[in-house]
Coordinates of N, CA, C and O in Angstrom, one line a residue:
Q242 N -67.7 -32.4 174.4 CA -68.4 -32.9 174.4 C -69.2 -33.9 175.3 O -70.4 -33.9 175.0
A243 N -68.2 -34.6 176.5 CA -69.0 -35.2 177.1 C -70.3 -34.3 177.7 O -71.6 -34.8 178.5
A244 N -69.9 -33.4 178.4 CA -71.2 -32.2 178.6 C -72.4 -32.8 178.3 O -73.6 -32.9 179.1
L245 N -72.6 -32.9 176.6 CA -73.7 -32.9 176.7 C -74.5 -34.4 176.1 O -75.5 -34.8 176.6
H246 N -73.7 -35.5 176.7 CA -73.9 -36.3 177.0 C -74.2 -36.8 178.3 O -75.3 -37.3 178.5
H247 N -74.1 -35.9 179.5 CA -74.3 -35.5 180.6 C -75.8 -35.2 180.7 O -76.7 -35.5 181.7
A248 N -75.7 -34.0 179.8 CA -77.1 -33.4 179.9 C -78.4 -34.4 179.2 O -79.4 -34.3 179.8
A249 N -77.8 -35.2 178.3 CA -78.8 -36.0 177.9 C -78.9 -37.5 178.8 O -80.4 -37.8 178.9
K250 N -78.3 -37.4 179.7 CA -78.7 -38.8 180.5 C -78.9 -38.1 181.9 O -80.2 -38.9 181.7
R251 N -79.5 -36.9 181.8 CA -80.2 -36.3 183.2 C -81.7 -35.5 182.5 O -82.3 -35.0 183.0
N252 N -82.1 -35.7 181.1 CA -82.7 -35.1 180.6 C -82.7 -33.7 180.7 O -83.9 -32.9 181.3
E253 N -81.7 -32.9 180.5 CA -81.3 -31.7 181.3 C -81.5 -30.5 179.3 O -80.7 -30.5 178.7
T254 N -82.7 -30.3 179.1 CA -82.8 -29.8 177.8 C -82.4 -28.2 178.0 O -81.6 -28.1 177.0
K255 N -82.4 -27.3 178.9 CA -82.3 -26.0 178.9 C -80.3 -26.4 178.3 O -79.6 -25.4 178.2
R256 N -79.9 -27.5 179.5 CA -78.6 -27.2 179.3 C -77.9 -27.7 178.3 O -77.0 -27.4 177.1
A257 N -78.7 -29.0 177.2 CA -78.5 -29.2 175.9 C -78.5 -28.5 175.1 O -78.0 -28.7 173.6
T258 N -79.7 -27.7 174.9 CA -79.7 -26.6 174.1 C -78.9 -25.5 173.7 O -78.6 -25.2 173.1
A259 N -78.1 -25.3 175.2 CA -76.8 -24.3 175.5 C -75.9 -24.7 174.6 O -74.9 -24.3 173.8
L260 N -75.7 -25.9 175.0 CA -74.6 -26.7 174.7 C -74.6 -26.7 172.7 O -73.4 -26.4 172.2
I261 N -75.4 -27.1 172.4 CA -75.9 -26.9 171.0 C -75.5 -25.7 170.2 O -75.2 -25.5 169.6
K262 N -76.3 -25.1 171.0 CA -75.8 -23.2 170.4 C -74.3 -22.7 170.2 O -73.8 -22.6 169.5
L263 N -73.6 -23.1 171.6 CA -72.4 -23.5 171.4 C -71.5 -24.0 169.9 O -70.3 -23.8 170.1
G264 N -71.9 -25.4 169.7 CA -71.4 -25.7 168.3 C -70.8 -27.5 168.8 O -70.4 -27.5 168.1
V265 N -71.7 -27.5 169.9 CA -71.5 -29.1 170.6 C -72.1 -30.2 169.4 O -72.9 -29.5 169.1
D266 N -70.8 -31.4 168.4 CA -71.7 -32.1 167.7 C -72.8 -32.6 168.5 O -72.4 -33.8 169.6
V267 N -73.7 -32.8 167.8 CA -74.8 -33.9 168.5 C -74.5 -35.1 168.5 O -75.1 -36.1 169.1
D268 N -73.8 -35.7 167.3 CA -73.5 -37.2 167.2 C -72.6 -37.2 167.5 O -71.6 -39.1 167.0
A269 N -71.8 -36.9 168.4 CA -70.1 -37.2 168.5 C -70.6 -38.3 170.1 O -71.2 -38.6 170.7
P270 N -69.8 -39.1 169.5 CA -69.7 -40.3 170.5 C -68.5 -39.9 172.0 O -67.6 -39.1 171.5
L271 N -68.7 -40.6 172.9 CA -67.8 -40.5 173.7 C -66.4 -41.2 173.4 O -66.6 -42.2 173.3
P272 N -65.4 -40.6 173.9 CA -64.2 -41.1 173.9 C -64.3 -42.5 174.6 O -65.0 -42.6 175.3
E273 N -63.3 -43.6 174.0 CA -63.0 -44.7 174.7 C -62.9 -44.8 176.0 O -63.1 -46.2 176.7
T274 N -62.7 -43.6 176.5 CA -61.5 -43.7 177.7 C -63.0 -43.5 179.0 O -62.7 -43.7 180.0
E275 N -64.2 -43.0 178.5 CA -65.5 -43.3 179.3 C -66.0 -44.1 179.6 O -65.9 -44.9 179.1
T276 N -66.6 -44.1 180.4 CA -67.9 -45.2 180.7 C -68.9 -45.6 180.2 O -69.2 -46.9 179.9
L277 N -69.5 -44.4 179.3 CA -70.3 -45.1 178.7 C -69.9 -45.0 177.1 O -70.2 -44.2 176.2
R278 N -68.9 -46.1 177.1 CA -68.2 -45.6 175.8 C -69.0 -45.8 174.3 O -69.7 -46.9 174.0
L279 N -68.9 -45.5 173.4 CA -69.0 -45.2 171.8 C -70.5 -44.8 172.4 O -71.7 -45.4 171.0
Q280 N -71.4 -43.8 173.2 CA -72.5 -43.9 172.8 C -72.5 -42.2 172.3 O -72.2 -41.5 173.1
T281 N -74.1 -41.9 171.9 CA -73.8 -40.8 171.2 C -75.3 -40.4 172.5 O -75.7 -41.1 173.1
P282 N -75.5 -38.8 172.3 CA -75.7 -38.2 173.1 C -77.6 -38.5 172.8 O -78.1 -38.9 173.9
L283 N -77.9 -38.6 171.8 CA -79.4 -39.4 171.6 C -79.5 -40.7 171.9 O -80.9 -41.0 172.3
L284 N -78.1 -41.7 172.1 CA -78.6 -43.2 172.2 C -79.0 -43.0 173.5 O -79.7 -43.6 174.6
I285 N -78.0 -41.9 174.6 CA -77.9 -41.6 176.2 C -79.6 -41.6 176.6 O -80.1 -41.8 177.3
A286 N -79.9 -40.4 175.6 CA -80.9 -40.0 176.4 C -82.7 -41.0 175.8 O -83.3 -40.7 176.4
A287 N -82.4 -41.7 174.8 CA -83.7 -42.3 174.1 C -83.1 -43.9 175.7 O -84.5 -44.6 175.7
F288 N -82.5 -44.1 175.5 CA -82.2 -44.9 176.7 C -83.0 -44.6 178.0 O -83.4 -45.7 178.5
N289 N -82.5 -43.4 178.8 CA -83.6 -42.8 179.8 C -84.8 -42.7 179.7 O -84.9 -42.5 180.4
G290 N -85.0 -42.5 178.1 CA -86.7 -41.9 178.6 C -86.5 -40.5 178.5 O -87.6 -39.7 178.6
G291 N -85.5 -39.7 178.4 CA -85.8 -38.4 178.3 C -86.2 -37.7 176.2 O -85.6 -37.3 175.8
L292 N -87.5 -37.8 176.8 CA -88.4 -37.3 175.4 C -87.6 -35.9 175.2 O -87.3 -35.8 173.9
E293 N -87.4 -35.2 176.4 CA -87.4 -33.4 175.9 C -86.5 -33.5 175.4 O -86.3 -32.3 174.6
V294 N -84.8 -33.9 175.8 CA -84.0 -33.7 175.2 C -83.8 -35.1 174.3 O -83.1 -33.9 173.1
V295 N -84.6 -36.1 174.1 CA -84.4 -36.5 172.4 C -85.0 -35.3 171.5 O -84.2 -35.2 170.6
N296 N -86.1 -35.0 171.8 CA -86.5 -34.0 170.7 C -85.8 -32.5 170.6 O -85.9 -32.3 169.6
V297 N -85.0 -32.9 171.6 CA -84.2 -30.9 171.1 C -82.4 -31.5 170.2 O -82.2 -30.8 169.5
L298 N -82.3 -32.7 170.7 CA -81.6 -33.9 169.7 C -81.4 -33.8 168.4 O -81.4 -33.3 167.5
L299 N -82.7 -33.9 167.7 CA -83.8 -34.7 167.0 C -83.6 -33.2 166.6 O -83.4 -33.1 165.0
S300 N -84.1 -32.0 166.8 CA -84.4 -30.6 165.9 C -82.6 -30.4 165.7 O -83.2 -29.3 164.4
A301 N -82.0 -30.7 166.5 CA -80.7 -30.6 166.0 C -80.1 -30.9 165.3 O -78.8 -30.6 164.8
G302 N -80.5 -31.9 164.2 CA -79.9 -33.1 163.6 C -79.1 -33.8 163.6 O -78.4 -34.7 163.2
A303 N -79.6 -34.7 164.6 CA -79.1 -35.8 165.4 C -79.0 -37.0 164.5 O -80.5 -37.3 164.0
T304 N -78.5 -38.0 164.4 CA -78.7 -38.7 163.5 C -79.3 -40.1 163.9 O -78.8 -40.7 165.0
V305 N -80.5 -40.5 163.8 CA -81.5 -41.1 164.2 C -81.4 -42.8 163.6 O -81.6 -43.5 164.5
N306 N -80.8 -43.1 162.3 CA -80.5 -44.5 162.8 C -79.5 -45.0 162.3 O -78.9 -46.1 162.8
K307 N -78.7 -44.7 162.5 CA -76.8 -45.0 162.4 C -76.5 -44.8 163.8 O -76.6 -43.6 164.4
P308 N -75.9 -46.2 164.0 CA -75.0 -45.9 165.0 C -74.2 -45.6 165.4 O -73.5 -44.9 164.2
P309 N -73.5 -45.2 166.2 CA -71.8 -43.8 166.3 C -71.1 -44.8 165.8 O -71.2 -45.7 165.5
D310 N -70.0 -44.1 165.0 CA -69.2 -45.0 164.3 C -68.1 -45.9 165.1 O -67.2 -44.7 165.9
A311 N -68.0 -46.7 165.4 CA -66.9 -47.3 166.4 C -66.0 -48.4 165.3 O -65.2 -48.9 166.6
G312 N -65.8 -47.8 164.1 CA -64.6 -48.1 164.0 C -64.7 -49.7 163.6 O -65.4 -50.3 163.3
S313 N -63.6 -50.5 164.6 CA -63.4 -51.8 164.5 C -64.3 -52.2 165.8 O -64.2 -53.4 165.9
A314 N -65.0 -51.5 166.5 CA -65.2 -52.0 167.5 C -67.7 -52.4 167.4 O -67.6 -52.0 166.5
S315 N -67.4 -53.0 168.1 CA -69.2 -53.6 167.9 C -69.8 -52.8 168.8 O -69.8 -51.7 169.5
V316 N -70.8 -52.3 167.7 CA -72.2 -51.2 168.3 C -73.2 -52.0 168.8 O -73.8 -52.7 167.8
E317 N -73.7 -51.8 169.8 CA -74.5 -52.8 170.2 C -76.1 -51.9 170.1 O -77.4 -53.1 169.2
A318 N -76.3 -50.9 169.5 CA -78.2 -51.0 169.3 C -78.0 -49.0 168.5 O -77.0 -48.7 168.9
T319 N -79.1 -48.8 168.2 CA -79.6 -47.6 167.6 C -80.2 -46.9 168.4 O -80.7 -47.6 169.6
P320 N -80.9 -45.6 168.4 CA -81.3 -44.9 169.7 C -83.0 -45.8 169.4 O -83.5 -46.3 170.5
L321 N -83.6 -45.7 168.6 CA -84.6 -47.1 168.5 C -84.9 -48.1 169.2 O -85.4 -48.6 170.0
H322 N -83.6 -49.0 169.3 CA -83.7 -50.3 170.3 C -83.4 -49.4 171.7 O -84.2 -50.6 172.0
C323 N -83.3 -48.8 172.3 CA -83.0 -48.1 173.6 C -84.2 -47.9 173.8 O -84.4 -48.1 175.4
A324 N -84.7 -47.0 173.3 CA -86.1 -46.7 173.8 C -86.9 -47.8 174.1 O -87.7 -47.5 175.1
S325 N -86.9 -48.7 172.9 CA -87.7 -49.8 173.0 C -87.5 -50.8 173.8 O -88.4 -51.3 174.6
A326 N -86.2 -51.1 174.0 CA -86.3 -52.4 174.8 C -86.4 -51.8 176.6 O -86.6 -52.6 176.9
N327 N -86.4 -50.2 176.4 CA -86.6 -49.6 178.4 C -88.2 -49.2 177.9 O -88.6 -48.9 179.1
G328 N -88.8 -49.7 177.3 CA -89.9 -49.3 177.2 C -90.3 -47.6 176.9 O -91.9 -47.3 177.7
H329 N -89.9 -46.9 176.6 CA -90.3 -45.6 177.0 C -91.0 -44.8 175.1 O -90.7 -45.0 174.1
L330 N -92.2 -45.4 175.6 CA -93.3 -45.3 174.2 C -92.9 -44.1 174.0 O -93.0 -44.1 172.4
D331 N -93.4 -43.0 174.3 CA -93.4 -41.4 173.9 C -91.7 -41.0 173.0 O -92.2 -40.8 172.2
V332 N -90.7 -41.8 173.1 CA -89.5 -41.4 172.9 C -89.4 -42.2 171.7 O -89.3 -41.4 170.4
V333 N -90.1 -43.7 171.7 CA -90.0 -44.5 170.1 C -90.7 -43.5 169.6 O -91.2 -44.1 168.0
K334 N -92.5 -43.3 169.7 CA -93.1 -42.3 168.7 C -92.0 -41.0 168.5 O -92.6 -40.8 166.9
A335 N -91.4 -40.4 168.7 CA -90.6 -39.7 168.6 C -89.8 -39.8 167.7 O -89.3 -38.9 166.5
L336 N -88.9 -40.9 167.8 CA -88.2 -41.4 167.0 C -88.6 -41.8 165.9 O -87.9 -41.7 164.8
L337 N -89.6 -42.3 165.8 CA -90.8 -43.5 164.3 C -90.6 -42.0 163.2 O -90.7 -41.3 162.2
V338 N -91.4 -40.5 164.5 CA -91.4 -39.3 163.7 C -90.4 -39.0 163.3 O -90.5 -38.4 161.8
A339 N -89.2 -38.8 163.6 CA -87.8 -38.4 162.6 C -87.2 -39.5 161.9 O -86.1 -38.7 161.3
G340 N -87.8 -40.5 161.9 CA -88.1 -41.3 160.5 C -86.8 -42.5 160.9 O -86.0 -43.0 160.0
A341 N -86.9 -42.9 162.0 CA -86.2 -44.1 162.5 C -86.4 -45.5 161.9 O -87.6 -45.8 161.8
D342 N -85.5 -46.3 161.7 CA -85.8 -47.4 160.5 C -86.3 -48.5 161.4 O -84.9 -49.2 161.8
T343 N -87.4 -48.7 161.1 CA -87.7 -50.2 162.1 C -87.2 -51.4 161.9 O -86.7 -52.7 162.8
S344 N -86.4 -51.6 160.2 CA -85.2 -52.7 160.1 C -84.1 -52.6 160.0 O -83.3 -53.6 160.2
V345 N -83.2 -51.3 160.9 CA -82.1 -51.8 161.5 C -81.7 -52.7 162.4 O -82.2 -53.1 163.1
A346 N -80.7 -53.7 162.1 CA -80.2 -54.7 163.1 C -79.3 -54.2 163.9 O -78.4 -53.3 163.5
S347 N -78.8 -54.8 165.2 CA -78.1 -54.0 166.1 C -76.8 -55.1 165.9 O -77.1 -56.3 165.4
D348 N -75.9 -55.2 166.3 CA -74.5 -55.9 166.3 C -74.5 -56.5 167.9 O -74.6 -55.0 168.6
P349 N -74.0 -57.2 168.4 CA -73.3 -58.7 167.3 C -75.0 -59.6 167.3 O -74.6 -60.7 166.4
A350 N -75.5 -59.2 168.1 CA -77.5 -59.8 168.1 C -77.9 -60.5 166.9 O -78.4 -61.1 166.7
N351 N -77.8 -58.8 165.8 CA -78.2 -59.0 164.9 C -80.3 -58.5 165.0 O -80.7 -59.3 163.8
E352 N -80.6 -58.0 165.8 CA -81.6 -57.7 166.2 C -82.5 -56.7 165.7 O -81.5 -55.4 165.9
R353 N -83.4 -56.4 165.4 CA -84.2 -55.5 165.2 C -85.1 -54.6 166.5 O -85.3 -55.4 167.0
A354 N -85.1 -53.5 166.4 CA -85.9 -53.1 167.7 C -86.8 -54.0 168.3 O -87.3 -54.0 169.5
I355 N -87.9 -54.5 167.5 CA -88.8 -54.8 168.0 C -88.4 -56.7 168.0 O -89.4 -56.9 169.1
D356 N -87.7 -57.2 167.7 CA -86.8 -58.6 168.3 C -86.6 -58.1 169.9 O -87.0 -58.9 170.1
V357 N -86.0 -57.0 170.0 CA -85.4 -56.2 171.2 C -87.0 -56.3 172.1 O -86.7 -57.4 173.4
V358 N -87.9 -55.9 172.1 CA -88.9 -55.9 172.5 C -89.1 -57.3 172.8 O -90.4 -57.1 173.9
C359 N -90.0 -58.1 171.9 CA -90.5 -59.2 172.5 C -89.6 -60.2 173.0 O -90.0 -60.9 173.7
A360 N -87.9 -60.2 173.1 CA -87.8 -61.0 173.9 C -86.7 -60.6 174.9 O -87.1 -61.2 176.2
R361 N -87.7 -59.2 175.7 CA -86.8 -58.7 176.7 C -87.7 -57.8 177.7 O -87.1 -56.8 178.6
F362 N -88.5 -57.6 177.2 CA -89.5 -56.2 177.8 C -90.7 -57.2 179.1 O -91.1 -58.1 178.8
E363 N -91.1 -56.3 179.5 CA -91.8 -56.9 180.9 C -92.7 -56.1 181.1 O -93.9 -56.7 181.4
N364 N -93.0 -54.6 180.5 CA -94.1 -53.7 181.2 C -95.2 -54.3 180.0 O -94.8 -53.1 178.5
E365 N -95.9 -54.9 180.2 CA -97.0 -55.5 179.3 C -97.9 -53.8 178.3 O -98.2 -54.2 177.1
H366 N -98.6 -53.4 179.0 CA -99.1 -52.3 178.1 C -98.5 -51.7 177.6 O -98.7 -51.4 175.9
N367 N -97.2 -51.1 177.8 CA -96.4 -50.1 176.7 C -95.6 -51.3 175.8 O -95.5 -50.7 174.7
K368 N -95.7 -52.3 176.0 CA -95.1 -53.6 175.3 C -95.7 -53.6 173.8 O -95.5 -53.6 172.9
T369 N -97.3 -53.7 174.3 CA -98.3 -53.9 173.0 C -98.5 -52.6 172.1 O -98.1 -52.6 171.1
A370 N -98.0 -51.5 172.9 CA -98.1 -50.4 171.9 C -96.7 -50.4 171.1 O -97.0 -49.6 170.1
I371 N -95.6 -50.4 171.6 CA -94.2 -50.3 171.0 C -94.0 -51.6 170.2 O -93.6 -51.1 168.9
E372 N -94.5 -52.5 170.1 CA -94.8 -53.6 169.2 C -95.5 -53.0 168.0 O -95.2 -52.9 166.6
A373 N -96.7 -52.5 168.3 CA -97.7 -52.4 167.0 C -96.8 -51.1 166.3 O -97.0 -50.5 164.9
L374 N -96.2 -50.2 167.3 CA -95.6 -48.8 166.6 C -94.9 -49.5 165.6 O -94.1 -49.4 164.1
L375 N -93.8 -50.7 166.1 CA -92.5 -50.5 165.6 C -92.9 -51.7 164.1 O -92.7 -51.8 163.3
R376 N -94.1 -52.4 164.5 CA -94.8 -53.1 163.2 C -95.1 -52.3 161.6 O -95.7 -52.4 161.1
G377 N -95.3 -50.5 162.2 CA -96.4 -49.8 161.5 C -97.7 -49.7 161.6 O -98.3 -49.3 160.5
D378 N -98.3 -50.5 162.9 CA -99.9 -50.3 162.9 C -99.9 -49.0 163.1 O -99.1 -48.1 163.7
P379 N -101.1 -48.6 162.8 CA -101.7 -47.4 163.4 C -101.5 -47.1 164.8 O -102.4 -48.0 165.9
P380 N -100.8 -46.2 165.7 CA -100.9 -46.2 167.4 C -102.0 -46.1 167.9 O -102.4 -46.7 168.6
E381 N -102.7 -44.8 167.7 CA -104.4 -44.8 167.6 C -105.0 -46.2 168.0 O -105.7 -45.8 168.9
E382 N -105.0 -46.8 166.5 CA -106.0 -47.9 167.1 C -105.2 -49.0 168.2 O -105.9 -49.4 168.5
D383 N -104.0 -49.3 167.6 CA -103.7 -50.3 168.9 C -103.5 -50.0 170.3 O -103.7 -50.6 171.0
M384 N -103.6 -48.7 170.5 CA -103.8 -48.3 172.1 C -105.5 -47.8 172.6 O -105.1 -48.7 173.7
L385 N -106.1 -48.1 171.6 CA -107.6 -48.0 171.7 C -107.6 -49.4 172.1 O -108.1 -49.8 173.0
R386 N -107.2 -50.1 171.2 CA -107.7 -51.6 171.3 C -106.6 -52.2 172.4 O -107.5 -53.4 173.4
A387 N -105.5 -52.3 173.3 CA -104.9 -52.4 174.1 C -106.1 -51.6 175.5 O -105.7 -52.4 176.6
E388 N -106.3 -50.9 175.3 CA -107.4 -50.2 176.5 C -108.5 -50.8 176.6 O -109.2 -51.3 178.0
L389 N -109.0 -51.0 175.5 CA -110.3 -51.8 175.6 C -110.0 -53.4 176.0 O -111.0 -54.0 176.7
E390 N -109.2 -53.9 175.8 CA -108.9 -55.2 176.3 C -108.6 -55.2 177.5 O -109.2 -56.0 178.7
A391 N -107.5 -53.9 178.4 CA -107.8 -53.8 180.2 C -109.3 -53.7 180.3 O -109.6 -53.9 181.3
L392 N -110.0 -52.9 180.0 CA -111.5 -52.7 180.2 C -112.1 -54.1 180.5 O -113.0 -54.0 181.1
T393 N -112.1 -55.0 179.4 CA -112.9 -55.9 179.3 C -112.3 -56.8 180.6 O -113.1 -57.8 180.9
V394 N -110.8 -56.5 181.0 CA -110.4 -57.9 182.0 C -111.1 -57.1 182.8 O -111.7 -57.8 183.6
R395 N -111.5 -56.1 183.1 CA -111.7 -55.4 184.4 C -113.4 -56.0 184.1 O -113.5 -55.9 185.7
V396 N -113.9 -55.4 183.6 CA -115.4 -55.7 183.8 C -115.6 -57.2 184.1 O -116.7 -57.1 185.0
E397 N -115.0 -58.0 182.9 CA -115.2 -59.8 183.6 C -114.8 -59.6 185.2 O -115.8 -60.7 185.8
A398 N -113.6 -59.1 185.6 CA -113.4 -59.1 187.0 C -114.6 -58.9 187.9 O -114.6 -59.4 189.0
L399 N -115.1 -58.0 187.6 CA -115.9 -57.3 188.4 C -117.5 -58.3 188.2 O -118.3 -58.1 189.4
E400 N -117.6 -58.4 187.0 CA -119.1 -59.6 187.1 C -118.5 -60.8 187.3 O -119.4 -61.5 188.2
A401 N -118.0 -61.3 188.0 CA -117.4 -62.2 188.6 C -117.7 -62.0 190.0 O -117.6 -63.3 190.6
L402 N -117.4 -61.0 190.4 CA -117.2 -60.6 191.6 C -118.9 -60.5 192.9 O -119.2 -61.1 193.5
G403 N -119.6 -60.3 191.1 CA -121.1 -60.0 191.5 C -122.2 -60.1 191.1 O -123.0 -60.0 191.6

């Protein structure tokens, strides 16, 4: 099981595909004795921005909305939370296309993915695009709007110079 988790962490698409073909469970959490306790391969790939492995896992039927079964332990996030909080725009898009639910809250903070982005995000360009996706705005419109805003700022700066 842990081999698929390591492939997800390193975005090793060929290795992940081979392991899945061998029958490795795409939703299996790591054993509690592991460092990355209770994380599925999809959570790990989403956290690290491994778009290629995310797509492989989703194609193999990885669960996109439900956090891993932690029994009595607390589960901190879904793959959408992980990708959103780390600014992985392409992974956020892939998860949303696969049916990720933007209303699912994490434990114990009870935060939705958009709450995590708004509270902890630093990359302003991706933040705007990810917030729009999580709100359900058409992504093309928001990205164009963000690009237009950036161009407007540059034009104003150039006009001020001269």
